[in-house]
């Protein structure tokens, strides 16, 4: 599937020329000179013209509005990709009204029920913009809620998987590792990985009331090892001072099965909430992408209609088409389109004063026909 398309319109103004005959000529030229370029008719309905002044005023906003709508489409697509990746789901082809996005574009049919063709064009464009803006606002709220849960989980994971010097130790300690009585207490010491021999040979002498051979290694990471040590409660403060002088860190820790179970339940609930919200947001994004893309294509139809009238004049008489030329064929396809425009248009648009001037469509190049590019990604 191509991800970059041209939407163009050609004037139907030569004597004896009709949209059907021009379409046949375009098909013939593309098949003979650029056979690898997909070509489709883009069906623009007879919309309400209004006044030329109203069209001129509307054309000023069309390019900016297109950038906005296209941007929202891309945001939703990226959100879908992130959610699918987070769920370990293989990315599938996105659809619009039940068909692939490229099919929706190449077989575009105007939705009269949603956008009556007799409505003023400014009203139609305004409806499209407001619908897309509302979807963007909804996405911001929904994504923020989902990302909040993800942030909470990330914070918990950092506590549980970081360095022993700072991480939560509760899931590394078992009840049998701790001794707590009227006189005895077990401390947890964080020992630099390469100082373990020093710890084992010296911890008993850090204070006279340390229980001999009471130190046991519980865990080791890339930097530190976690050891227990049991001693009389009355010398805890002195022991901590002497340990710190030797470069050993004693972590404050109180073993609580209830607190550990509470943290475990909180983690499980957050994981469940995250998956529920991910699934819900993903389904919403699928539906919203379809809605935004459909709105975008209707907007493109309005844009082609307005720019064609401003370019070719009244009454509306033009052929609109969708092409997806490979990069190597773009120059040839441009040449074909220019040739079909007729000499009058080509001479004007190739005059020295107009070379390099952007057309109404906001393209970086000027062409003697209406042309703008849309990108799916």
Short mmCIF file of C-alpha atoms in Angstrom, two decimals, residues 107-346:
data_model
loop_
_atom_site.label_atom_id
_atom_site.label_comp_id
_atom_site.label_asym_id
_atom_site.label_seq_id
_atom_site.Cartn_x
_atom_site.Cartn_y
_atom_site.Cartn_z
CA UNK A 107 -13.08 4.64 -4.04
CA UNK A 108 -14.19 7.76 -2.22
CA UNK A 109 -17.92 8.45 -2.16
CA UNK A 110 -19.30 11.65 -0.65
CA UNK A 111 -21.54 11.08 2.41
CA UNK A 112 -24.58 13.20 1.57
CA UNK A 113 -26.30 12.33 4.86
CA UNK A 114 -23.41 13.62 6.94
CA UNK A 115 -22.40 16.56 4.76
CA UNK A 116 -25.33 17.80 2.61
CA UNK A 117 -23.97 19.10 -0.70
CA UNK A 118 -26.31 22.10 -0.57
CA UNK A 119 -24.83 23.34 2.71
CA UNK A 120 -22.54 26.38 2.44
CA UNK A 121 -18.94 25.22 2.04
CA UNK A 122 -17.84 27.28 5.03
CA UNK A 123 -20.39 25.40 7.16
CA UNK A 124 -19.20 22.01 5.85
CA UNK A 125 -15.55 22.84 6.54
CA UNK A 126 -16.47 24.19 9.98
CA UNK A 127 -18.33 20.97 10.84
CA UNK A 128 -15.34 18.88 9.80
CA UNK A 129 -12.94 21.01 11.82
CA UNK A 130 -15.10 20.92 14.96
CA UNK A 131 -15.56 17.14 14.74
CA UNK A 132 -11.82 16.56 14.38
CA UNK A 133 -11.01 19.05 17.15
CA UNK A 134 -13.41 17.29 19.53
CA UNK A 135 -11.81 13.92 18.76
CA UNK A 136 -8.36 15.39 19.40
CA UNK A 137 -9.51 16.78 22.77
CA UNK A 138 -11.05 13.42 23.72
CA UNK A 139 -7.84 11.63 22.79
CA UNK A 140 -5.77 13.95 24.99
CA UNK A 141 -7.97 13.17 28.01
CA UNK A 142 -8.07 9.41 27.39
CA UNK A 143 -4.35 9.17 26.67
CA UNK A 144 -3.54 11.19 29.81
CA UNK A 145 -5.57 8.77 31.97
CA UNK A 146 -3.81 5.77 30.43
CA UNK A 147 -0.36 7.35 30.72
CA UNK A 148 -1.03 8.18 34.39
CA UNK A 149 -1.52 4.49 35.18
CA UNK A 150 1.57 3.61 33.16
CA UNK A 151 3.58 6.19 35.11
CA UNK A 152 2.44 4.73 38.43
CA UNK A 153 3.49 1.25 37.29
CA UNK A 154 6.83 2.55 36.05
CA UNK A 155 7.48 4.20 39.41
CA UNK A 156 6.71 0.92 41.23
CA UNK A 157 8.89 -1.05 38.82
CA UNK A 158 11.77 1.36 39.33
CA UNK A 159 11.47 0.86 43.09
CA UNK A 160 11.46 -2.90 42.67
CA UNK A 161 14.17 -3.21 40.06
CA UNK A 162 16.58 -0.37 40.76
CA UNK A 163 19.81 -0.46 42.70
CA UNK A 164 19.75 -2.13 46.13
CA UNK A 165 20.78 1.22 47.56
CA UNK A 166 17.36 2.71 46.75
CA UNK A 167 14.91 -0.01 45.68
CA UNK A 168 12.08 -1.52 47.69
CA UNK A 169 13.45 -4.54 49.59
CA UNK A 170 10.18 -6.09 50.73
CA UNK A 171 9.97 -8.63 47.91
CA UNK A 172 13.54 -9.82 48.63
CA UNK A 173 13.01 -10.57 52.31
CA UNK A 174 11.20 -13.61 53.73
CA UNK A 175 9.78 -13.91 57.26
CA UNK A 176 12.46 -16.44 58.23
CA UNK A 177 15.19 -13.95 57.32
CA UNK A 178 14.18 -11.59 60.11
CA UNK A 179 14.68 -12.04 63.85
CA UNK A 180 12.63 -9.79 66.07
CA UNK A 181 12.41 -10.29 69.81
CA UNK A 182 12.48 -8.26 73.00
CA UNK A 183 16.25 -7.81 72.75
CA UNK A 184 17.31 -8.88 69.25
CA UNK A 185 16.73 -7.24 65.88
CA UNK A 186 17.80 -8.02 62.30
CA UNK A 187 19.15 -5.25 60.09
CA UNK A 188 19.62 -5.19 56.32
CA UNK A 189 23.02 -4.08 55.09
CA UNK A 190 23.83 -2.98 51.52
CA UNK A 191 27.39 -4.02 50.73
CA UNK A 192 29.34 -2.96 47.63
CA UNK A 193 29.71 -6.04 45.45
CA UNK A 194 33.50 -6.09 45.69
CA UNK A 195 33.55 -5.47 49.47
CA UNK A 196 31.69 -8.63 50.50
CA UNK A 197 34.78 -10.36 51.87
CA UNK A 198 35.54 -7.29 53.96
CA UNK A 199 31.97 -7.31 55.32
CA UNK A 200 32.01 -11.00 56.22
CA UNK A 201 35.34 -10.67 58.02
CA UNK A 202 34.48 -7.49 59.92
CA UNK A 203 30.73 -7.21 60.66
CA UNK A 204 31.00 -9.16 63.93
CA UNK A 205 33.60 -6.67 65.23
CA UNK A 206 31.61 -3.53 64.38
CA UNK A 207 30.04 -3.80 67.85
CA UNK A 208 30.40 -6.17 70.81
CA UNK A 209 26.72 -7.15 70.78
CA UNK A 210 26.53 -8.58 67.23
CA UNK A 211 25.34 -12.20 67.01
CA UNK A 212 28.21 -14.27 65.54
CA UNK A 213 27.69 -15.86 62.11
CA UNK A 214 24.29 -14.15 61.84
CA UNK A 215 24.91 -12.49 58.47
CA UNK A 216 23.33 -14.11 55.40
CA UNK A 217 23.30 -12.95 51.79
CA UNK A 218 19.78 -12.55 50.40
CA UNK A 219 20.35 -10.98 47.00
CA UNK A 220 22.97 -9.49 44.70
CA UNK A 221 22.75 -7.11 41.73
CA UNK A 222 25.41 -5.55 39.50
CA UNK A 223 26.59 -3.12 42.17
CA UNK A 224 25.59 -4.34 45.64
CA UNK A 225 24.78 -7.37 47.75
CA UNK A 226 22.05 -7.51 50.39
CA UNK A 227 23.00 -9.06 53.74
CA UNK A 228 21.20 -9.56 57.04
CA UNK A 229 22.88 -9.13 60.40
CA UNK A 230 21.35 -9.78 63.84
CA UNK A 231 22.35 -7.86 66.96
CA UNK A 232 21.02 -6.51 70.22
CA UNK A 233 18.53 -3.69 69.73
CA UNK A 234 20.34 -1.41 72.18
CA UNK A 235 23.43 -1.10 69.91
CA UNK A 236 21.67 -0.51 66.57
CA UNK A 237 22.66 3.17 66.36
CA UNK A 238 26.31 2.49 67.21
CA UNK A 239 26.43 -0.36 64.69
CA UNK A 240 25.06 1.88 61.91
CA UNK A 241 27.73 4.51 62.63
CA UNK A 242 30.56 1.97 62.55
CA UNK A 243 29.16 0.32 59.41
CA UNK A 244 28.94 3.66 57.61
CA UNK A 245 32.56 4.39 58.51
CA UNK A 246 33.51 1.15 56.72
CA UNK A 247 31.45 2.03 53.64
CA UNK A 248 28.50 -0.26 54.46
CA UNK A 249 24.95 1.09 54.23
CA UNK A 250 22.29 -0.11 56.68
CA UNK A 251 18.82 0.37 55.17
CA UNK A 252 15.87 1.26 57.38
CA UNK A 253 13.45 -1.63 56.97
CA UNK A 254 10.52 -2.99 58.91
CA UNK A 255 9.16 -6.31 57.73
CA UNK A 256 5.37 -6.20 57.38
CA UNK A 257 3.52 -9.02 55.62
CA UNK A 258 0.39 -6.86 55.53
CA UNK A 259 2.17 -3.96 53.80
CA UNK A 260 3.83 -6.37 51.37
CA UNK A 261 0.46 -7.94 50.48
CA UNK A 262 -1.06 -4.48 50.07
CA UNK A 263 1.69 -3.46 47.66
CA UNK A 264 1.23 -6.69 45.72
CA UNK A 265 -2.52 -6.09 45.39
CA UNK A 266 -1.92 -2.49 44.33
CA UNK A 267 0.47 -3.69 41.63
CA UNK A 268 -1.99 -6.31 40.36
CA UNK A 269 -4.81 -3.76 40.25
CA UNK A 270 -2.67 -1.26 38.35
CA UNK A 271 -1.66 -3.94 35.85
CA UNK A 272 -5.28 -4.89 35.36
CA UNK A 273 -6.32 -1.23 35.03
CA UNK A 274 -3.54 -0.60 32.53
CA UNK A 275 -4.63 -3.49 30.29
CA UNK A 276 -8.30 -2.54 30.53
CA UNK A 277 -7.52 1.08 29.65
CA UNK A 278 -5.12 0.05 26.87
CA UNK A 279 -7.77 -2.14 25.24
CA UNK A 280 -10.46 0.51 25.64
CA UNK A 281 -8.23 3.28 24.28
CA UNK A 282 -7.14 1.11 21.36
CA UNK A 283 -10.73 0.39 20.33
CA UNK A 284 -11.58 4.08 20.66
CA UNK A 285 -8.55 4.98 18.50
CA UNK A 286 -9.59 2.52 15.78
CA UNK A 287 -13.05 4.09 15.62
CA UNK A 288 -11.73 7.65 15.87
CA UNK A 289 -9.10 7.11 13.19
CA UNK A 290 -11.86 5.95 10.86
CA UNK A 291 -13.90 9.04 11.71
CA UNK A 292 -11.00 11.48 11.26
CA UNK A 293 -9.77 9.89 8.04
CA UNK A 294 -13.26 9.98 6.56
CA UNK A 295 -13.58 13.65 7.57
CA UNK A 296 -10.17 14.34 6.05
CA UNK A 297 -11.13 12.87 2.67
CA UNK A 298 -14.35 14.91 2.61
CA UNK A 299 -12.25 17.96 3.42
CA UNK A 300 -9.91 17.10 0.52
CA UNK A 301 -12.94 16.92 -1.80
CA UNK A 302 -14.00 20.42 -0.69
CA UNK A 303 -10.43 21.64 -1.17
CA UNK A 304 -10.24 20.25 -4.72
CA UNK A 305 -13.60 21.84 -5.54
CA UNK A 306 -12.69 25.28 -4.19
CA UNK A 307 -9.20 25.40 -5.67
CA UNK A 308 -10.42 24.15 -9.06
CA UNK A 309 -13.01 26.94 -9.31
CA UNK A 310 -10.48 29.56 -8.25
CA UNK A 311 -7.97 28.14 -10.74
CA UNK A 312 -10.22 27.36 -13.73
CA UNK A 313 -13.22 29.63 -13.16
CA UNK A 314 -16.99 29.07 -13.32
CA UNK A 315 -18.99 27.02 -13.99
CA UNK A 316 -17.17 24.12 -12.26
CA UNK A 317 -15.73 21.92 -15.01
CA UNK A 318 -12.82 19.75 -14.02
CA UNK A 319 -11.63 16.15 -13.63
CA UNK A 320 -10.23 15.12 -10.25
CA UNK A 321 -8.03 12.08 -9.73
CA UNK A 322 -5.80 10.32 -7.21
CA UNK A 323 -2.34 9.11 -8.15
CA UNK A 324 0.45 7.36 -6.23
CA UNK A 325 3.54 7.68 -8.46
CA UNK A 326 6.79 6.04 -7.36
CA UNK A 327 9.49 8.62 -6.68
CA UNK A 328 11.35 7.76 -9.88
CA UNK A 329 8.21 8.40 -11.95
CA UNK A 330 7.09 11.68 -10.39
CA UNK A 331 8.71 13.94 -12.98
CA UNK A 332 7.17 11.97 -15.84
CA UNK A 333 3.71 12.02 -14.24
CA UNK A 334 3.96 15.78 -13.70
CA UNK A 335 4.79 16.16 -17.38
CA UNK A 336 1.74 14.09 -18.38
CA UNK A 337 -0.59 16.13 -16.17
CA UNK A 338 0.82 19.40 -17.48
CA UNK A 339 0.38 18.29 -21.08
CA UNK A 340 -3.28 17.43 -20.45
CA UNK A 341 -3.90 20.89 -18.98
CA UNK A 342 -3.56 22.56 -22.35
CA UNK A 343 -1.06 25.12 -23.57
CA UNK A 344 -2.85 28.16 -22.20
CA UNK A 345 -2.48 27.05 -18.60
CA UNK A 346 1.06 25.70 -19.05
#
